[in-house]
mmCIF file of N, CA and C and ligand atoms in Angstrom:
data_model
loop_
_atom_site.group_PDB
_atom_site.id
_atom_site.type_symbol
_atom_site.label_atom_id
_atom_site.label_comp_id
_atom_site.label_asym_id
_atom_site.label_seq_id
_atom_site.Cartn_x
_atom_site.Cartn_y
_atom_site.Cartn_z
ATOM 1 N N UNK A 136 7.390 -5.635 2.955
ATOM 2 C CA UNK A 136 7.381 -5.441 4.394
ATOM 3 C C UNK A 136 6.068 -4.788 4.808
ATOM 4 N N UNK A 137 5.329 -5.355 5.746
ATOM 5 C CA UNK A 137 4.096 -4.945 6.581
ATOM 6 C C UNK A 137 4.285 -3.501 7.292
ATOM 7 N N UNK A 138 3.448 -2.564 7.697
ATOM 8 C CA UNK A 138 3.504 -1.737 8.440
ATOM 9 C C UNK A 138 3.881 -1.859 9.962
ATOM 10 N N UNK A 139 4.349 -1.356 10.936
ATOM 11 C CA UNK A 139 4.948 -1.945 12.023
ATOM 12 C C UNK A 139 3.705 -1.977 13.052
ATOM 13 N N UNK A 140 3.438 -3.274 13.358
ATOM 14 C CA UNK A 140 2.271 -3.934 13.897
ATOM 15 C C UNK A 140 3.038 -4.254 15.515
ATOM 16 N N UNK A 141 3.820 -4.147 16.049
ATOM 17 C CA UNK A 141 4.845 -4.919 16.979
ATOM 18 C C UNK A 141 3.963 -4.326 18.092
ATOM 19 N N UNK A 142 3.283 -2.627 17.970
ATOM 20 C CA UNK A 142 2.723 -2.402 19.399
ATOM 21 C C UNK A 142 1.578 -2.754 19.263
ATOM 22 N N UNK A 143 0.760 -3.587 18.441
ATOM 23 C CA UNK A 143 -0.739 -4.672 18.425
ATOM 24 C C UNK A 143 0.011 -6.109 18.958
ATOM 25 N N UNK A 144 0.781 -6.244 19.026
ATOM 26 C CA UNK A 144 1.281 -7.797 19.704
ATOM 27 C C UNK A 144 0.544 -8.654 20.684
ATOM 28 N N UNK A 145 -0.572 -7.988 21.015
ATOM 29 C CA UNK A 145 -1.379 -8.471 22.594
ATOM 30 C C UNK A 145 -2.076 -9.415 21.696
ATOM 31 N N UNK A 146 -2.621 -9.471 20.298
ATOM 32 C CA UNK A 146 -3.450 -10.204 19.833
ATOM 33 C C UNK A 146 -2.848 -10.736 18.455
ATOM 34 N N UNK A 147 -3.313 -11.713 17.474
ATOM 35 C CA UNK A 147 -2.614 -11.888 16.725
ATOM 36 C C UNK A 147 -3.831 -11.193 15.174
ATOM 37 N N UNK A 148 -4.260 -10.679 14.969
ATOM 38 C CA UNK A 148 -5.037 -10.052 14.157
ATOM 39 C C UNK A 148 -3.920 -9.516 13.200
ATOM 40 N N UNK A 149 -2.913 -8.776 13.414
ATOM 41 C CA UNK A 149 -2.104 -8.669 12.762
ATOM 42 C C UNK A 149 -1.524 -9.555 11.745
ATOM 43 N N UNK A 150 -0.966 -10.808 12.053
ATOM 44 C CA UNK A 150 -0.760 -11.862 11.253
ATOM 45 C C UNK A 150 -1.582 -12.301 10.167
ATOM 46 N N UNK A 151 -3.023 -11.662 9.689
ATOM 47 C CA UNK A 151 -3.553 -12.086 8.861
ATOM 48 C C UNK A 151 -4.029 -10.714 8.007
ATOM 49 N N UNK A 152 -3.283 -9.201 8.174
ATOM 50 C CA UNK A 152 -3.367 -7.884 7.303
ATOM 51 C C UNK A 152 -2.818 -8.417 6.401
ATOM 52 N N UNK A 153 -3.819 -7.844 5.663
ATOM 53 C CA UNK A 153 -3.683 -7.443 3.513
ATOM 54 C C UNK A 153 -2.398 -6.780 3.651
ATOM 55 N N UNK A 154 -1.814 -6.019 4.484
ATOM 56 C CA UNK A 154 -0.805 -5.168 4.454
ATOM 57 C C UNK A 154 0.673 -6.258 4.646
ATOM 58 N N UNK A 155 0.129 -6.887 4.843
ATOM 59 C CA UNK A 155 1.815 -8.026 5.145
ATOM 60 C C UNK A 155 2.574 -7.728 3.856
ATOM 61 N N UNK A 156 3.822 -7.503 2.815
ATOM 62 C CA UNK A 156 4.656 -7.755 2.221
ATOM 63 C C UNK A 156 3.843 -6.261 1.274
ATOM 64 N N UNK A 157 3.286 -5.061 1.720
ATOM 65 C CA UNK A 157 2.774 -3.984 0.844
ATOM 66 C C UNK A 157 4.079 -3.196 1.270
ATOM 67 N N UNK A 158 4.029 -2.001 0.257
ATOM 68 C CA UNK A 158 5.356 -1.312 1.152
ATOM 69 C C UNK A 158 4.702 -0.151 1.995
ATOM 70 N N UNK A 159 5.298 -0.060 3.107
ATOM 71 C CA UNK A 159 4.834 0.713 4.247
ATOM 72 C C UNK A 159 4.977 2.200 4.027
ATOM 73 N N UNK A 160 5.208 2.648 3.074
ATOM 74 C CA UNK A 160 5.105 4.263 3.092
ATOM 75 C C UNK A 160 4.156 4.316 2.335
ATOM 76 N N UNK A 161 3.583 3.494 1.774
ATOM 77 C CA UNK A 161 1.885 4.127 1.484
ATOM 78 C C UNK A 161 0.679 4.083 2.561
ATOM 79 N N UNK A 162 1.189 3.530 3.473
ATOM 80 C CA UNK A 162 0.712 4.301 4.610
ATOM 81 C C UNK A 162 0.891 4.763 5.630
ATOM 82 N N UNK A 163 1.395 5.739 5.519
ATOM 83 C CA UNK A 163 2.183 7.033 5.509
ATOM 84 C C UNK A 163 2.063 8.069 4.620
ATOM 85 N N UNK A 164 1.294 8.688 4.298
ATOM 86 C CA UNK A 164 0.914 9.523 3.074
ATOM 87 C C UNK A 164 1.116 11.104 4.216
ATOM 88 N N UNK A 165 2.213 11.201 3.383
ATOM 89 C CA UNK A 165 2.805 12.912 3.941
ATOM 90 C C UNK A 165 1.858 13.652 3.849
ATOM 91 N N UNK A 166 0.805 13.904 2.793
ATOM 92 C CA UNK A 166 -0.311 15.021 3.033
ATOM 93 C C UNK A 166 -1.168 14.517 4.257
ATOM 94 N N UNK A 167 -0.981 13.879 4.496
ATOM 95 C CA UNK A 167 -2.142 13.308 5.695
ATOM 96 C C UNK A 167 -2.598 14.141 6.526
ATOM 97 N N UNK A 168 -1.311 15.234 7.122
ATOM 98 C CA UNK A 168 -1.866 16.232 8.562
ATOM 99 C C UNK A 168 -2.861 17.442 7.314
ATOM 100 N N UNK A 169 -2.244 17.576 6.113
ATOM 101 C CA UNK A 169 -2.688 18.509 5.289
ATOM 102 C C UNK A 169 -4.143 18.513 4.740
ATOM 103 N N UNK A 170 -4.362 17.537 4.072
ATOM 104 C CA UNK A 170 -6.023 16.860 3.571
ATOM 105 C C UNK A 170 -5.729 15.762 3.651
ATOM 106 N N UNK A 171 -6.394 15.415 4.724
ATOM 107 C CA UNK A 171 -6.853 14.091 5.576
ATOM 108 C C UNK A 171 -7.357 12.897 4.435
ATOM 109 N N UNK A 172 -6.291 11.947 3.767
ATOM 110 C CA UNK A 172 -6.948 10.756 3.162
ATOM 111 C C UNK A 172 -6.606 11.608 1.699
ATOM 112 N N UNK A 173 -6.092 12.656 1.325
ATOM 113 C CA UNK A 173 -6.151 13.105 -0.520
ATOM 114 C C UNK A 173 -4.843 12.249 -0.891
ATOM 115 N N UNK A 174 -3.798 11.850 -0.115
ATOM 116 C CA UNK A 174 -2.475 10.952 -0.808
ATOM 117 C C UNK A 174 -3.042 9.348 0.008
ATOM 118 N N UNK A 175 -3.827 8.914 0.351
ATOM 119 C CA UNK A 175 -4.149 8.028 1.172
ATOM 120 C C UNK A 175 -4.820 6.930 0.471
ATOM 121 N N UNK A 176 -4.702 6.944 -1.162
ATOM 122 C CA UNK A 176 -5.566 6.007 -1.741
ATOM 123 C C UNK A 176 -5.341 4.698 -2.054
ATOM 124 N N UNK A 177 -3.535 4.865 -2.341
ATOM 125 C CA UNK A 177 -3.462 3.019 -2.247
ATOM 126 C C UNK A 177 -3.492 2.486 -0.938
ATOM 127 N N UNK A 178 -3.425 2.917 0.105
ATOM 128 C CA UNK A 178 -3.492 2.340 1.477
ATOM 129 C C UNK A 178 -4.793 2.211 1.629
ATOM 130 N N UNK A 179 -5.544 2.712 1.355
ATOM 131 C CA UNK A 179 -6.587 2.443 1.668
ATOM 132 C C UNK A 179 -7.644 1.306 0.756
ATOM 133 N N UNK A 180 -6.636 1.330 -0.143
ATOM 134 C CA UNK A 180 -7.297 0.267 -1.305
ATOM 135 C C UNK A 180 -6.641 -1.109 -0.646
ATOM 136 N N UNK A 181 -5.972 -1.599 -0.016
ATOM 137 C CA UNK A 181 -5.337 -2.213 0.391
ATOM 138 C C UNK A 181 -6.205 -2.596 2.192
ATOM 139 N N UNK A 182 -6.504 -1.527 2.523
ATOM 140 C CA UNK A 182 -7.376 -2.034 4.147
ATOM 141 C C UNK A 182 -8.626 -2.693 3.807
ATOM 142 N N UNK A 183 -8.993 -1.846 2.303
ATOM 143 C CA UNK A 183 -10.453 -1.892 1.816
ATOM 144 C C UNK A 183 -10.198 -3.697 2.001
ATOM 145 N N UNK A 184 -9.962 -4.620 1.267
ATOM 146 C CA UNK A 184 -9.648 -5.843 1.097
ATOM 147 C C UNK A 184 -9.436 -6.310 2.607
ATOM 148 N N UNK A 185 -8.826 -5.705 3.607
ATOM 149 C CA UNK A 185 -8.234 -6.658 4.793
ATOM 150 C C UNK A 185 -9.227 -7.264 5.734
ATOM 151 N N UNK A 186 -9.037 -8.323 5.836
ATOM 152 C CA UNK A 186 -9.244 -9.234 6.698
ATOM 153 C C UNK A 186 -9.787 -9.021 8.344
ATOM 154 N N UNK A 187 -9.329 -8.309 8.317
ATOM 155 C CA UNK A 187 -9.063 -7.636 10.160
ATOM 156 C C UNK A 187 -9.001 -6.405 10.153
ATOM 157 N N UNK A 188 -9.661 -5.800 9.091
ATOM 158 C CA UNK A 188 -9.770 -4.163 8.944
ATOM 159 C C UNK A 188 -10.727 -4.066 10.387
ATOM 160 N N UNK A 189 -11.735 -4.551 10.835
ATOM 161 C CA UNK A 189 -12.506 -3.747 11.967
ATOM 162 C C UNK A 189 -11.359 -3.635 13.265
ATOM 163 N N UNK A 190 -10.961 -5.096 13.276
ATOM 164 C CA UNK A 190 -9.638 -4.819 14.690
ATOM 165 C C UNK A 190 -8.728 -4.250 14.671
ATOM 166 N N UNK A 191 -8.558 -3.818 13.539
ATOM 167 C CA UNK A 191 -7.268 -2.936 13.050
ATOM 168 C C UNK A 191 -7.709 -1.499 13.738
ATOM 169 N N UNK A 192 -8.609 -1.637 12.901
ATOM 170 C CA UNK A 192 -9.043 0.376 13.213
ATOM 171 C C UNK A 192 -9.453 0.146 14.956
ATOM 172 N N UNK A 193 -10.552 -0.894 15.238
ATOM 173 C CA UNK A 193 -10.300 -0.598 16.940
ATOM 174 C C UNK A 193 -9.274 -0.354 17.861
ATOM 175 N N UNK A 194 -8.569 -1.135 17.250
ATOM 176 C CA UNK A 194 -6.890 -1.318 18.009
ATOM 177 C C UNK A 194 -6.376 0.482 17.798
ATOM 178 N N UNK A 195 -6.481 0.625 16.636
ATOM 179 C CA UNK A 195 -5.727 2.255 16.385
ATOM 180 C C UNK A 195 -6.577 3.486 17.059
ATOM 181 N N UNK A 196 -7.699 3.098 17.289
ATOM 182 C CA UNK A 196 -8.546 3.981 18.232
ATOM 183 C C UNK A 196 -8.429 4.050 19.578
ATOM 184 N N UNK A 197 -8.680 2.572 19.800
ATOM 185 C CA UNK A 197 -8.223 3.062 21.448
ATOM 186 C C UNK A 197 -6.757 2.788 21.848
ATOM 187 N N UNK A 198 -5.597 2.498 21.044
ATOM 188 C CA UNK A 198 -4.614 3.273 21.343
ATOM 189 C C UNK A 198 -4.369 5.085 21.129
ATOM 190 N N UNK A 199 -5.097 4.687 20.623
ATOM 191 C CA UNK A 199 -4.577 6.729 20.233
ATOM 192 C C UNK A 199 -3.629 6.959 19.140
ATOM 193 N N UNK A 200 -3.568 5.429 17.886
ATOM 194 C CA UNK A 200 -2.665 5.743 17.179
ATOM 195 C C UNK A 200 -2.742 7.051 16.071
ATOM 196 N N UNK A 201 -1.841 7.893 16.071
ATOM 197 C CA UNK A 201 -1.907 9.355 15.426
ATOM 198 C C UNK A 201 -0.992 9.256 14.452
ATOM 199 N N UNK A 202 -0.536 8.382 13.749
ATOM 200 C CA UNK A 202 -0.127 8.686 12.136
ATOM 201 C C UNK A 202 -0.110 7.346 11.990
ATOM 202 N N UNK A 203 -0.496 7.816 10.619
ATOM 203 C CA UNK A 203 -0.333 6.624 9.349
ATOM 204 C C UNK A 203 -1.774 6.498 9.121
ATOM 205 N N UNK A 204 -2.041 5.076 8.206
ATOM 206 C CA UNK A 204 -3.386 4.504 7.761
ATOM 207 C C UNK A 204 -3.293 3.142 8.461
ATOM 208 N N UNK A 205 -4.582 3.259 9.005
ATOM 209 C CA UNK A 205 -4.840 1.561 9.906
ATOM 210 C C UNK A 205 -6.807 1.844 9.659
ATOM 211 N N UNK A 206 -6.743 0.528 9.556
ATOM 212 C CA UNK A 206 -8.194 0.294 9.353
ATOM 213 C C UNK A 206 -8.862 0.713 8.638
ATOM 214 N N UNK A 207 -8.611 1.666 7.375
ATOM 215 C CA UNK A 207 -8.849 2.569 6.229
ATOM 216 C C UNK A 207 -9.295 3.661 6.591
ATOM 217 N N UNK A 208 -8.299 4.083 7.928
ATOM 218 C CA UNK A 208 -9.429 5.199 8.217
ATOM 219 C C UNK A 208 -7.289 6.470 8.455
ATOM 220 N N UNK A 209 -7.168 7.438 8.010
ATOM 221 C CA UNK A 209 -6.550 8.605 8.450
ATOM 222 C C UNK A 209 -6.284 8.587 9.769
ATOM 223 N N UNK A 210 -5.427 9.422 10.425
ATOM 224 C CA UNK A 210 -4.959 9.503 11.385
ATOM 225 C C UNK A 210 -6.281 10.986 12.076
ATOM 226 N N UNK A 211 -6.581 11.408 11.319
ATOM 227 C CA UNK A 211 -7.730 12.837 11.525
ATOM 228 C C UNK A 211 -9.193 12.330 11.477
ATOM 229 N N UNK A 212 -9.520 11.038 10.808
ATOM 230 C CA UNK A 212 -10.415 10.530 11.066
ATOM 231 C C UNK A 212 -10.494 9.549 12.444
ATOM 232 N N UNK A 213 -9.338 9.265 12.706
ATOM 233 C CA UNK A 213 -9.758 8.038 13.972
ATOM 234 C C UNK A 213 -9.776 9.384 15.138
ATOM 235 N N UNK A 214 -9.029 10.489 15.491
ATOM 236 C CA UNK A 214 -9.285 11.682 16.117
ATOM 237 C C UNK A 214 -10.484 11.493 16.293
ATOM 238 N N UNK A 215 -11.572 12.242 14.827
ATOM 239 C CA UNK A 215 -12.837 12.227 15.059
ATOM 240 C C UNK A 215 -13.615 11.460 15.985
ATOM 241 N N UNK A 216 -13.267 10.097 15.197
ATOM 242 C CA UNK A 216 -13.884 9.311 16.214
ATOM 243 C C UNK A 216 -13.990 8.988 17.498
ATOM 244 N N UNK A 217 -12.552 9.148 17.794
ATOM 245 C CA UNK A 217 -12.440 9.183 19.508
ATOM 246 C C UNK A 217 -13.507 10.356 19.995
ATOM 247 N N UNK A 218 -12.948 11.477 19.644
ATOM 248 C CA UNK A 218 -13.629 12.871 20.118
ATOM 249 C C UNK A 218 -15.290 12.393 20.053
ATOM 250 N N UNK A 219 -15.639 11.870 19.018
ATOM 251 C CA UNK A 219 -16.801 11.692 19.253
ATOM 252 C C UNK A 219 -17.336 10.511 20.380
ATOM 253 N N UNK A 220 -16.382 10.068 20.729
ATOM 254 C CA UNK A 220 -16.624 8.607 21.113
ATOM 255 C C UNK A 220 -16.248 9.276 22.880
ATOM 256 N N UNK A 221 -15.479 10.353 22.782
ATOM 257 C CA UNK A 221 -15.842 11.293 24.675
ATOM 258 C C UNK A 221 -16.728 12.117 24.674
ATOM 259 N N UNK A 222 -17.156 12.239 23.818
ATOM 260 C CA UNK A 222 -18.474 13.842 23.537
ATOM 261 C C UNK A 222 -19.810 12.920 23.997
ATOM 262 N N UNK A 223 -19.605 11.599 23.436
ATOM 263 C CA UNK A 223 -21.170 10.800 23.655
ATOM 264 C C UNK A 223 -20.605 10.306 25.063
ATOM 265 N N UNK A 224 -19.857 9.743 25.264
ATOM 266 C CA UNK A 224 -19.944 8.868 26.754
ATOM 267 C C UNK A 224 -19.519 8.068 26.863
ATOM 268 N N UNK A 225 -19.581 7.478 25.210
ATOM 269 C CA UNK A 225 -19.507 5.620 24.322
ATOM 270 C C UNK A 225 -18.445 5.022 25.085
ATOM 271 N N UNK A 226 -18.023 3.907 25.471
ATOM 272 C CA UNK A 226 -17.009 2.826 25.797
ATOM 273 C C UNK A 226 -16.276 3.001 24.499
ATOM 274 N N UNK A 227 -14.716 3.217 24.752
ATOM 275 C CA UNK A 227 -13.999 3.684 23.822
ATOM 276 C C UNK A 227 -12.824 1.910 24.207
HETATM 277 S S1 SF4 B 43 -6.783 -2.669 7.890
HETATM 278 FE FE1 SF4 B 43 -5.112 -1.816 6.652
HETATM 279 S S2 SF4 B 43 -3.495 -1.193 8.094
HETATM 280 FE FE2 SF4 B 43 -4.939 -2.533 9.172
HETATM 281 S S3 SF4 B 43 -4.037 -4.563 9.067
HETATM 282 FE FE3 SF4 B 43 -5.456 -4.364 7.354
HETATM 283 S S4 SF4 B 43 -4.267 -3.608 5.632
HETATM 284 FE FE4 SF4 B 43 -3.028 -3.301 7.478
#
């Protein structure tokens, strides 16, 4: 079973994640709020490979998605990025 993709539905990018039939609590890595990405390694070995890793992680950015692994990036790393992405000005 895939990670739950149902609120990316606007586009079909989803339909072609490395993550289709992985099991979804590896990404979900409980240390995640703790050290950002230290239980996060098979998920991320798994985005590393995907297909649609850049729309993935855009999609999880400018929703504001705040847990799990999307786009190989932590839930404390896509933060960053936003924050950085209102600190500069950038089109988010
Ligand atoms: S980048 Fe990772 S979370 Fe996103 S669709 Fe691909 S495998 Fe799934």
């Amino acid at each position: 079973m895939a990670i739950d993709h149902s609120r990316a539905a606007t586009s079909d990018w989803h339909r072609r994640a490395a993550c289709v039939g992985q099991d979804p609590e590896i990404f979900f890595p409980l240390a995640d709020t703790l050290a950002p990405g230290a239980d996060a390694q098979a998920a991320l070995a798994v985005c590393r490979r995907c297909p649609v890793l850049l729309a993935c992680r855009s999609w999880a950015i400018s929703h504001g998605e705040d847990a799990g692994i999307w786009g190989a990036t932590t839930a404390a790393q896509r933060r960053a990025v936003h924050r950085a992405a209102v600190e500069s000005g950038a089109p988010r």
